[in-house]
Short mmCIF file of C-alpha atoms and ligand atoms in Angstrom, two decimals:
data_model
loop_
_atom_site.label_atom_id
_atom_site.label_comp_id
_atom_site.label_asym_id
_atom_site.label_seq_id
_atom_site.Cartn_x
_atom_site.Cartn_y
_atom_site.Cartn_z
CA MET A 948 13.63 -10.63 34.12
CA ALA A 949 10.91 -13.00 32.98
CA GLU A 950 10.81 -14.12 29.36
CA VAL A 951 8.37 -11.99 27.36
CA THR A 952 6.43 -14.07 24.90
CA MET A 953 3.93 -12.88 22.33
CA GLU A 954 1.30 -15.17 23.93
CA LYS A 955 1.69 -13.38 27.27
CA LEU A 956 1.39 -9.95 25.64
CA VAL A 957 -1.64 -10.90 23.53
CA SER A 958 -3.34 -12.38 26.59
CA LEU A 959 -2.63 -9.36 28.82
CA CYS A 960 -3.74 -6.94 26.10
CA ARG A 961 -7.03 -8.73 25.66
CA ARG A 962 -7.67 -9.35 29.37
CA ARG A 963 -7.00 -5.77 30.46
CA GLY A 964 -8.46 -3.97 27.45
CA PHE A 965 -5.40 -2.77 25.56
CA ILE A 966 -5.91 -4.44 22.18
CA PHE A 967 -8.57 -6.69 20.63
CA GLN A 968 -8.74 -8.33 17.23
CA SER A 969 -11.02 -6.47 14.83
CA SER A 970 -14.50 -7.92 14.20
CA GLU A 971 -13.92 -10.60 16.82
CA ILE A 972 -17.64 -11.42 17.20
CA TYR A 973 -17.61 -12.36 13.48
CA GLY A 974 -14.59 -14.61 13.81
CA GLY A 975 -12.00 -11.84 13.54
CA LEU A 976 -10.43 -9.98 10.62
CA ASN A 977 -6.76 -10.79 10.03
CA GLY A 978 -4.35 -7.88 10.08
CA ALA A 979 -6.71 -5.42 11.79
CA TYR A 980 -6.89 -4.51 15.47
CA ASP A 981 -8.99 -2.39 17.82
CA TYR A 982 -7.38 -0.40 20.62
CA GLY A 983 -9.41 -0.72 23.81
CA PRO A 984 -9.85 1.73 26.71
CA LEU A 985 -6.23 1.39 27.90
CA GLY A 986 -4.66 0.76 24.49
CA VAL A 987 -6.01 3.95 22.99
CA HIS A 988 -4.46 6.00 25.82
CA LEU A 989 -1.13 4.21 25.43
CA LYS A 990 -1.12 4.78 21.66
CA ASN A 991 -2.16 8.42 21.96
CA ASN A 992 0.47 9.05 24.63
CA ILE A 993 3.25 7.58 22.46
CA ARG A 994 1.97 9.68 19.57
CA ASP A 995 1.98 12.83 21.74
CA PHE A 996 5.47 12.05 23.05
CA TRP A 997 6.72 11.86 19.44
CA TRP A 998 4.73 14.91 18.32
CA LYS A 999 6.17 17.01 21.14
CA GLU A 1000 9.67 15.75 20.39
CA MET A 1001 9.34 16.73 16.73
CA THR A 1002 7.27 19.91 16.67
CA GLN A 1003 8.10 21.41 20.07
CA LEU A 1004 11.60 20.30 21.02
CA HIS A 1005 13.25 20.65 17.60
CA ASP A 1006 13.82 23.78 15.57
CA ASN A 1007 11.98 24.27 12.30
CA ILE A 1008 9.56 21.39 12.28
CA VAL A 1009 5.92 22.05 11.47
CA GLY A 1010 2.98 19.67 11.57
CA LEU A 1011 0.57 18.44 8.93
CA ASP A 1012 -2.46 16.18 8.73
CA SER A 1013 -2.96 15.23 5.11
CA SER A 1014 -5.79 13.06 3.82
CA ILE A 1015 -5.63 9.30 3.43
CA LEU A 1016 -7.23 9.47 -0.01
CA MET A 1017 -5.08 11.17 -2.62
CA ALA A 1018 -5.05 11.51 -6.41
CA SER A 1019 -3.94 8.26 -8.09
CA LYS A 1020 -1.19 10.10 -9.88
CA VAL A 1021 0.55 10.60 -6.52
CA TRP A 1022 1.25 6.87 -6.39
CA GLU A 1023 2.37 6.71 -10.00
CA ALA A 1024 4.82 9.52 -9.32
CA SER A 1025 6.07 8.01 -6.06
CA GLY A 1026 6.74 4.68 -7.76
CA HIS A 1027 4.28 2.73 -5.61
CA VAL A 1028 2.04 1.68 -8.52
CA SER A 1029 4.91 -0.07 -10.29
CA ASN A 1030 7.35 -0.88 -7.47
CA PHE A 1031 5.49 -1.39 -4.20
CA THR A 1032 5.15 -5.12 -4.65
CA ASP A 1033 6.02 -8.39 -2.98
CA PRO A 1034 6.82 -11.47 -5.07
CA MET A 1035 4.10 -14.04 -4.35
CA VAL A 1036 3.60 -17.71 -5.19
CA ASP A 1037 0.38 -19.76 -5.00
CA CYS A 1038 0.06 -23.43 -4.15
CA LYS A 1039 -1.80 -24.93 -7.14
CA GLN A 1040 -3.23 -27.63 -4.91
CA CYS A 1041 -4.67 -25.77 -1.88
CA LYS A 1042 -4.54 -22.20 -3.30
CA SER A 1043 -2.62 -20.83 -0.30
CA ARG A 1044 -0.52 -17.78 -1.10
CA PHE A 1045 3.00 -17.11 0.23
CA ARG A 1046 5.70 -14.51 -0.11
CA ALA A 1047 8.27 -16.07 -2.45
CA ASP A 1048 11.15 -14.59 -0.43
CA GLN A 1049 9.88 -16.13 2.81
CA ILE A 1050 9.53 -19.81 1.86
CA ASP A 1051 11.71 -22.50 0.26
CA LEU A 1052 10.23 -22.97 -3.20
CA ASN A 1053 11.73 -26.48 -3.50
CA ALA A 1054 10.10 -27.68 -0.28
CA PRO A 1055 6.53 -29.06 -0.04
CA CYS A 1056 3.68 -26.57 0.50
CA PRO A 1057 3.67 -25.70 4.25
CA VAL A 1058 -0.15 -25.89 4.32
CA CYS A 1059 -1.10 -29.04 2.35
CA GLY A 1060 2.31 -30.74 1.96
CA THR A 1061 2.09 -31.13 -1.85
CA ARG A 1062 5.45 -31.14 -3.67
CA ASP A 1063 6.25 -29.05 -6.77
CA SER A 1064 2.95 -27.23 -6.41
CA PHE A 1065 4.03 -23.58 -6.50
CA THR A 1066 3.27 -21.22 -9.36
CA ALA A 1067 6.06 -19.00 -10.68
CA PRO A 1068 6.50 -15.87 -8.48
CA ARG A 1069 4.28 -12.96 -9.49
CA ASN A 1070 4.47 -9.41 -8.23
CA PHE A 1071 1.57 -8.49 -5.97
CA ASN A 1072 0.93 -4.80 -5.24
CA LEU A 1073 0.47 -4.03 -1.55
CA MET A 1074 -1.79 -1.01 -2.02
CA PHE A 1075 -5.52 -1.29 -1.29
CA ALA A 1076 -7.50 0.02 -4.24
CA THR A 1077 -10.98 1.48 -4.06
CA HIS A 1078 -13.16 3.82 -6.10
CA ILE A 1079 -14.14 7.42 -5.62
CA GLY A 1080 -17.44 8.76 -6.91
CA PRO A 1081 -20.36 6.81 -8.40
CA ASN A 1082 -18.42 4.89 -11.09
CA THR A 1083 -16.27 1.83 -10.54
CA ASP A 1084 -14.18 2.04 -13.71
CA SER A 1085 -10.41 2.36 -13.80
CA ALA A 1086 -10.63 6.17 -14.06
CA SER A 1087 -12.17 6.30 -10.59
CA THR A 1088 -9.62 3.96 -8.96
CA ILE A 1089 -7.80 5.46 -6.00
CA PHE A 1090 -5.62 3.93 -3.29
CA LEU A 1091 -5.56 4.01 0.48
CA ARG A 1092 -2.16 5.53 1.25
CA PRO A 1093 0.55 2.96 2.06
CA GLU A 1094 2.69 5.64 3.77
CA THR A 1095 2.00 9.13 5.11
CA ALA A 1096 5.14 10.60 3.50
CA GLN A 1097 3.61 11.39 0.10
CA GLY A 1098 1.04 13.73 1.64
CA ILE A 1099 3.96 15.74 2.99
CA TYR A 1100 5.68 16.00 -0.41
CA THR A 1101 2.49 17.05 -2.18
CA GLU A 1102 1.98 19.84 0.40
CA PHE A 1103 5.63 20.97 0.33
CA LYS A 1104 4.94 24.07 -1.77
CA ASN A 1105 1.86 25.11 0.23
CA VAL A 1106 3.73 24.82 3.52
CA VAL A 1107 6.71 26.82 2.24
CA GLN A 1108 4.44 29.55 0.92
CA SER A 1109 2.16 29.75 3.95
CA SER A 1110 4.41 29.12 6.94
CA ARG A 1111 7.53 31.21 6.33
CA VAL A 1112 9.69 28.16 6.94
CA LYS A 1113 13.15 28.18 5.40
CA VAL A 1114 15.23 25.20 4.30
CA PRO A 1115 16.42 23.31 6.32
CA PHE A 1116 13.06 22.47 7.88
CA GLY A 1117 10.85 19.46 8.53
CA ILE A 1118 7.20 18.50 8.25
CA ALA A 1119 5.87 15.94 10.72
CA GLN A 1120 2.72 13.87 10.37
CA VAL A 1121 1.01 11.01 12.21
CA GLY A 1122 -1.70 8.96 10.60
CA LYS A 1123 -3.12 5.75 9.26
CA SER A 1124 -1.51 3.81 6.46
CA PHE A 1125 -2.73 0.67 4.72
CA ARG A 1126 -0.90 -2.26 3.14
CA ASN A 1127 -2.37 -5.50 1.93
CA GLU A 1128 0.14 -7.56 3.91
CA ILE A 1129 -0.11 -11.29 3.31
CA THR A 1130 1.92 -12.36 6.32
CA THR A 1131 0.28 -10.77 9.36
CA LYS A 1132 1.39 -13.03 12.20
CA ASN A 1133 3.04 -11.53 15.30
CA PHE A 1134 0.06 -9.57 16.60
CA ILE A 1135 0.15 -5.84 15.76
CA PHE A 1136 3.75 -5.98 14.46
CA ARG A 1137 2.65 -6.12 10.83
CA SER A 1138 -0.98 -5.30 10.13
CA CYS A 1139 -2.95 -4.20 7.10
CA GLU A 1140 -4.18 -1.03 8.79
CA PHE A 1141 -1.57 0.69 10.96
CA GLU A 1142 -0.32 4.11 11.99
CA GLN A 1143 2.92 5.84 11.11
CA MET A 1144 4.78 8.78 12.64
CA GLU A 1145 6.82 10.29 9.82
CA MET A 1146 8.95 13.39 9.49
CA GLN A 1147 10.43 14.61 6.22
CA PHE A 1148 13.36 16.97 6.69
CA PHE A 1149 14.02 19.17 3.65
CA CYS A 1150 17.62 20.28 3.25
CA LYS A 1151 20.06 21.63 0.68
CA PRO A 1152 21.56 18.97 -1.65
CA GLY A 1153 24.87 17.89 -0.14
CA SER A 1154 23.87 18.86 3.42
CA ASP A 1155 22.02 15.53 3.69
CA ASP A 1156 25.47 14.11 4.52
CA GLN A 1157 25.25 16.01 7.84
CA TRP A 1158 21.51 15.77 8.47
CA PHE A 1159 21.32 12.03 7.88
CA PRO A 1160 23.66 11.12 10.82
CA TYR A 1161 22.08 13.91 12.91
CA TRP A 1162 18.60 12.42 12.58
CA ARG A 1163 19.86 8.89 13.17
CA GLU A 1164 21.28 10.00 16.50
CA GLN A 1165 18.19 12.00 17.42
CA ARG A 1166 15.88 9.09 16.77
CA MET A 1167 17.90 6.63 18.85
CA GLU A 1168 18.02 9.15 21.72
CA PHE A 1169 14.25 9.54 21.51
CA TYR A 1170 13.67 5.88 22.35
CA LYS A 1171 16.04 6.04 25.29
CA LYS A 1172 14.19 9.13 26.50
CA MET A 1173 10.95 7.16 26.26
CA GLY A 1174 12.48 4.71 28.74
CA ILE A 1175 13.28 1.85 26.35
CA VAL A 1176 16.09 -0.41 27.63
CA PRO A 1177 19.13 0.57 25.48
CA GLU A 1178 20.25 -3.07 25.14
CA HIS A 1179 16.95 -3.78 23.35
CA LEU A 1180 17.80 -1.34 20.54
CA ARG A 1181 20.36 -1.61 17.74
CA TRP A 1182 21.16 -0.32 14.25
CA HIS A 1183 20.86 -2.13 10.97
CA GLN A 1184 22.19 -0.50 7.81
CA HIS A 1185 20.48 -1.56 4.60
CA GLY A 1186 22.65 -3.44 2.14
CA PRO A 1187 22.36 -2.66 -1.61
CA ASP A 1188 19.79 -5.47 -2.04
CA GLU A 1189 17.58 -4.11 0.77
CA LEU A 1190 17.52 -0.41 -0.16
CA ALA A 1191 14.07 0.87 -1.17
CA PHE A 1192 13.84 2.12 -4.73
CA TYR A 1193 13.96 5.75 -3.57
CA ALA A 1194 16.78 5.58 -1.01
CA LYS A 1195 20.44 6.60 -1.28
CA ASP A 1196 21.15 5.21 2.20
CA ALA A 1197 18.97 3.76 4.94
CA TYR A 1198 19.31 2.59 8.53
CA ASP A 1199 16.74 0.81 10.61
CA ILE A 1200 16.43 1.07 14.35
CA GLN A 1201 15.70 -2.49 15.39
CA PHE A 1202 14.12 -3.61 18.64
CA LEU A 1203 14.40 -6.98 20.33
CA PHE A 1204 10.74 -8.07 19.96
CA PRO A 1205 9.56 -11.38 21.49
CA MET A 1206 10.17 -13.04 18.08
CA GLY A 1207 13.67 -11.53 17.72
CA TRP A 1208 15.33 -8.39 16.33
CA GLN A 1209 13.01 -6.57 13.93
CA GLU A 1210 12.65 -3.14 12.34
CA LEU A 1211 11.00 -0.46 14.45
CA GLU A 1212 11.81 2.68 12.47
CA GLY A 1213 13.60 3.55 9.25
CA ILE A 1214 15.77 6.62 8.67
CA HIS A 1215 16.20 7.19 4.95
CA ASP A 1216 18.16 9.56 2.74
CA ARG A 1217 15.58 9.92 -0.06
CA THR A 1218 17.57 12.55 -2.00
CA ASP A 1219 15.41 14.75 -4.27
CA TYR A 1220 13.68 11.65 -5.65
CA ASP A 1221 10.15 12.37 -4.39
CA LEU A 1222 9.94 16.10 -5.07
CA SER A 1223 11.52 15.60 -8.53
CA GLN A 1224 9.00 12.88 -9.35
CA HIS A 1225 6.06 15.03 -8.20
CA GLN A 1226 7.39 17.98 -10.17
CA LYS A 1227 7.58 15.77 -13.26
CA PHE A 1228 4.17 14.14 -12.87
CA SER A 1229 2.25 17.25 -11.74
CA GLY A 1230 3.96 19.72 -14.05
CA LYS A 1231 4.21 22.13 -11.06
CA ASP A 1232 7.44 23.84 -10.07
CA LEU A 1233 8.55 22.32 -6.75
CA THR A 1234 11.93 24.04 -6.58
CA TYR A 1235 12.90 26.13 -3.59
CA LEU A 1236 14.40 29.60 -3.88
CA ASP A 1237 16.86 30.32 -1.11
CA PRO A 1238 15.94 33.89 -0.04
CA ASP A 1239 19.48 34.62 1.21
CA THR A 1240 21.61 33.24 -1.64
CA GLN A 1241 19.02 33.33 -4.44
CA GLU A 1242 19.98 29.74 -5.29
CA ARG A 1243 17.18 27.60 -6.71
CA TYR A 1244 17.11 23.85 -6.16
CA ILE A 1245 14.95 20.84 -5.34
CA PRO A 1246 15.64 20.04 -1.67
CA TYR A 1247 16.95 16.68 -0.51
CA VAL A 1248 14.91 14.77 2.06
CA VAL A 1249 16.02 12.92 5.17
CA GLU A 1250 13.07 10.89 6.39
CA THR A 1251 12.42 9.42 9.83
CA SER A 1252 9.64 6.85 9.56
CA ALA A 1253 8.34 5.02 12.62
CA GLY A 1254 5.35 2.75 13.07
CA LEU A 1255 3.12 4.07 15.86
CA THR A 1256 1.27 0.79 16.28
CA ARG A 1257 4.58 -1.06 16.10
CA ASN A 1258 5.82 1.32 18.82
CA VAL A 1259 2.89 0.20 20.97
CA LEU A 1260 4.04 -3.42 20.64
CA MET A 1261 7.62 -2.40 21.43
CA VAL A 1262 6.61 -0.44 24.52
CA LEU A 1263 4.45 -3.30 25.83
CA SER A 1264 7.17 -5.85 25.20
CA ASP A 1265 9.91 -3.68 26.72
CA ALA A 1266 7.83 -2.80 29.79
CA TYR A 1267 6.54 -6.30 30.57
CA ASP A 1268 7.96 -8.18 33.54
CA GLU A 1269 7.01 -10.78 36.10
CA GLU A 1270 8.68 -10.13 39.43
CA PRO A 1271 8.78 -11.88 42.80
CA THR A 1272 7.15 -9.79 45.54
CA PRO A 1273 8.14 -9.53 49.23
CA GLU A 1274 4.95 -11.48 50.01
CA GLY A 1275 6.35 -14.43 48.06
CA ASP A 1276 4.12 -14.33 45.00
CA ILE A 1277 4.74 -13.08 41.44
CA ARG A 1278 3.46 -9.78 40.16
CA THR A 1279 3.00 -8.91 36.48
CA VAL A 1280 4.10 -5.34 35.92
CA LEU A 1281 4.38 -2.97 32.98
CA HIS A 1282 7.26 -0.54 33.54
CA PHE A 1283 5.93 2.20 31.24
CA HIS A 1284 7.57 5.60 31.26
CA PRO A 1285 5.06 7.65 33.33
CA GLU A 1286 4.35 10.02 30.45
CA ILE A 1287 3.06 7.22 28.24
CA ALA A 1288 1.27 5.16 30.89
CA PRO A 1289 -2.49 4.96 30.18
CA VAL A 1290 -3.31 5.84 33.80
CA MET A 1291 -0.96 8.12 35.75
CA VAL A 1292 -2.47 7.98 39.25
CA ALA A 1293 -4.82 5.48 40.90
CA VAL A 1294 -6.60 6.70 44.02
CA LEU A 1295 -7.54 3.96 46.48
CA PRO A 1296 -9.31 4.24 49.84
CA LEU A 1297 -7.84 1.70 52.29
CA VAL A 1298 -11.40 0.70 53.21
CA LYS A 1299 -14.77 1.92 51.98
CA LYS A 1300 -16.24 2.88 55.34
CA ASP A 1301 -15.76 5.73 57.84
CA GLY A 1302 -15.59 8.45 55.19
CA LEU A 1303 -12.43 7.12 53.49
CA ALA A 1304 -14.21 6.37 50.19
CA GLU A 1305 -15.74 9.87 50.10
CA TYR A 1306 -12.35 11.49 50.80
CA ALA A 1307 -10.63 9.38 48.09
CA ASP A 1308 -13.38 10.05 45.57
CA LYS A 1309 -13.09 13.81 46.10
CA LEU A 1310 -9.29 13.65 45.83
CA GLU A 1311 -9.51 11.69 42.58
CA HIS A 1312 -11.81 14.37 41.13
CA GLU A 1313 -9.35 17.08 42.17
CA LEU A 1314 -6.42 15.30 40.49
CA ARG A 1315 -8.28 14.87 37.19
CA SER A 1316 -7.35 18.22 35.75
CA ASP A 1317 -3.65 17.39 36.16
CA PHE A 1318 -3.44 13.67 35.46
CA MET A 1319 -5.27 10.71 33.98
CA THR A 1320 -6.67 9.12 37.12
CA TYR A 1321 -8.51 5.99 38.16
CA TYR A 1322 -10.57 5.29 41.26
CA ASP A 1323 -10.77 1.77 42.72
CA GLN A 1324 -12.33 0.80 46.03
CA SER A 1325 -13.04 -2.89 45.51
CA GLY A 1326 -10.98 -5.74 46.96
CA ALA A 1327 -8.00 -5.95 49.29
CA ILE A 1328 -5.48 -3.13 48.92
CA GLY A 1329 -2.71 -5.54 47.86
CA ARG A 1330 -4.84 -6.87 45.02
CA ARG A 1331 -5.68 -3.35 43.92
CA TYR A 1332 -1.95 -2.50 43.76
CA ARG A 1333 -1.38 -5.61 41.58
CA ARG A 1334 -4.16 -4.59 39.21
CA GLN A 1335 -2.52 -1.19 38.74
CA ASP A 1336 0.97 -2.75 38.33
CA GLU A 1337 -0.40 -4.94 35.56
CA ILE A 1338 -1.63 -1.96 33.54
CA GLY A 1339 1.51 0.07 34.25
CA THR A 1340 0.09 2.80 36.54
CA PRO A 1341 3.21 4.50 37.96
CA TYR A 1342 1.60 5.93 41.13
CA CYS A 1343 -1.01 4.73 43.59
CA VAL A 1344 -2.35 7.12 46.20
CA THR A 1345 -3.89 5.47 49.26
CA VAL A 1346 -6.26 7.25 51.60
CA ASP A 1347 -6.26 5.80 55.15
CA TYR A 1348 -7.37 6.78 58.69
CA ASP A 1349 -4.38 9.12 59.18
CA THR A 1350 -5.47 11.00 56.06
CA LEU A 1351 -8.64 12.08 57.85
CA LYS A 1352 -6.54 13.46 60.72
CA ASP A 1353 -3.63 15.16 58.95
CA ASN A 1354 -4.44 15.32 55.21
CA THR A 1355 -1.48 13.16 54.19
CA VAL A 1356 -1.67 10.14 51.87
CA THR A 1357 0.54 7.21 50.96
CA LEU A 1358 2.19 7.56 47.55
CA ARG A 1359 3.25 4.15 46.22
CA PHE A 1360 5.72 3.77 43.38
CA ARG A 1361 5.05 1.00 40.85
CA ASP A 1362 8.67 0.11 40.04
CA SER A 1363 10.20 0.03 43.53
CA MET A 1364 6.92 -0.68 45.38
CA GLN A 1365 8.18 1.81 47.96
CA GLN A 1366 5.73 4.03 49.80
CA VAL A 1367 6.16 7.55 51.11
CA ARG A 1368 3.89 9.84 53.08
CA VAL A 1369 2.96 13.05 51.24
CA PRO A 1370 0.69 15.98 52.22
CA VAL A 1371 -2.27 16.08 49.85
CA SER A 1372 -1.44 19.72 49.06
CA GLU A 1373 1.95 18.62 47.63
CA LEU A 1374 0.74 15.62 45.66
CA VAL A 1375 0.58 17.22 42.21
CA SER A 1376 4.00 18.87 42.44
CA ARG A 1377 5.56 15.70 43.88
CA ILE A 1378 4.23 13.55 41.02
CA ARG A 1379 5.43 16.09 38.46
CA GLU A 1380 8.90 16.04 40.07
CA GLU A 1381 8.97 12.24 40.06
CA ASN A 1382 8.02 12.23 36.36
CA ARG A 1383 10.81 14.63 35.47
CA ALA A 1384 13.36 12.53 37.33
CA TYR A 1385 12.04 9.18 36.10
CA ARG A 1386 14.71 6.63 35.20
CA ARG A 1387 13.97 3.06 34.26
CA VAL A 1388 15.48 0.77 36.94
N1 GAP B 2882 7.81 6.35 4.28
C1 GAP B 2882 8.75 5.26 4.42
C2 GAP B 2882 8.12 4.03 4.86
O1 GAP B 2882 6.92 3.89 4.91
P1 GAP B 2882 8.69 1.61 5.69
O2 GAP B 2882 10.01 1.03 6.14
O3 GAP B 2882 7.92 0.88 4.65
O4 GAP B 2882 9.04 3.09 5.23
C3 GAP B 2882 8.21 2.61 8.04
O5 GAP B 2882 7.77 1.81 6.97
C4 GAP B 2882 7.74 2.03 9.35
O6 GAP B 2882 6.33 1.84 9.34
C5 GAP B 2882 8.33 0.65 9.69
O7 GAP B 2882 9.58 0.77 10.32
C6 GAP B 2882 7.28 0.10 10.64
O8 GAP B 2882 7.51 0.57 11.95
C7 GAP B 2882 6.00 0.71 10.11
N2 GAP B 2882 5.27 -0.27 9.27
C8 GAP B 2882 5.46 -0.53 7.96
N3 GAP B 2882 4.60 -1.47 7.54
C9 GAP B 2882 3.86 -1.82 8.61
C10 GAP B 2882 2.78 -2.74 8.82
N4 GAP B 2882 2.29 -3.48 7.83
N5 GAP B 2882 2.26 -2.85 10.07
C11 GAP B 2882 2.73 -2.09 11.08
N6 GAP B 2882 3.72 -1.20 10.94
C12 GAP B 2882 4.28 -1.06 9.72
#
């Protein structure tokens, strides 16, 4: 396995249209990224894989899409207005700003080298503030949400009353979140605008002791199902000094990113903290009445909180390899699980002439309703295979002279580079079978 560096990933992402820096023609905006033609498919496919896992493959989980803008009081109740801060110091000389917990305050400023130049640490709130309506006074201040979770808590009552769900049940949501992160190196790992995939599981107080380990196991299994190399995943339990202000217990799933082990997803036992706070601040009754036992209580919450954009970086990093080929050169390949690959099937005529291009073009159109396809007729066939390997296309279908005689095509597998002959009429079912049986080699 070749070493995966961030430079290689950034370069591939830019070159092949996965991810670009935002506002690049204006010099770029730090902490914001644009997902290009391939990147948007990869991100949407990871999102859909998670959405299906949560809302289709598990009992009692419903979906929600709450708004990014919410009443300011939400963030007072949640604790974000007073607690969602990083301690920051400024260099008095060059005015650079650093996270106090990430630098040595006795050392010289890393930017200008001045000694004893740091201000005392001050808390800096990570929420982006803006205004709603025509006035810009403090009464109109609202925040871009820094997590999607709060939209789920504020809709708890509406969902219970409208969906006939019974505790224990979960609400899943995917969407944008915003944090004014000061340290945004490492590509899309930590950005100011990002996406989260969060699920809040509401359960009876006390039963969180069973649901918390259950969801930890489920979430780790999910990543293995998505084809992530198990040795690249591990657990990290939060110590008392790391626990978020709302959490009774918390574990991170960490992934071995190019810069080392880092958090990918958090699984948190948030107790009844959030619903109790919203009940207090809104004055609305957020208790749940158990229809079977007539018990009334505020449910406990086990949260699974993953970064979607951080998942994209994980998947790219995990899939990336440079491998020697039988022809004696090196191919760059992305070993994506087929269900998240941006393109599923590339259709390639061996040569353009003698009706091969027309046959391949027609076949590609036919496959479109089943798979995301791509048609490529330019360049030598070997180079076309390499181009598809580099963007992680799991299957290439080649139309050659025999195809015209017997309606069979060559099906080439990205990972093994093996080729088999398949009747065109069996292509769709064969690819579906291969997808079901897919194992990362
Ligand atoms: N609702 C709980 C919550 O938001 P968190 O640990 O702050 O918990 C959860 O965030 C996940 O969201 C992280 O594990 C990470 O994957 C992702 N995430 C958080 N901040 C991020 C950022 N600035 N850029 C990209 N992803 C981020």
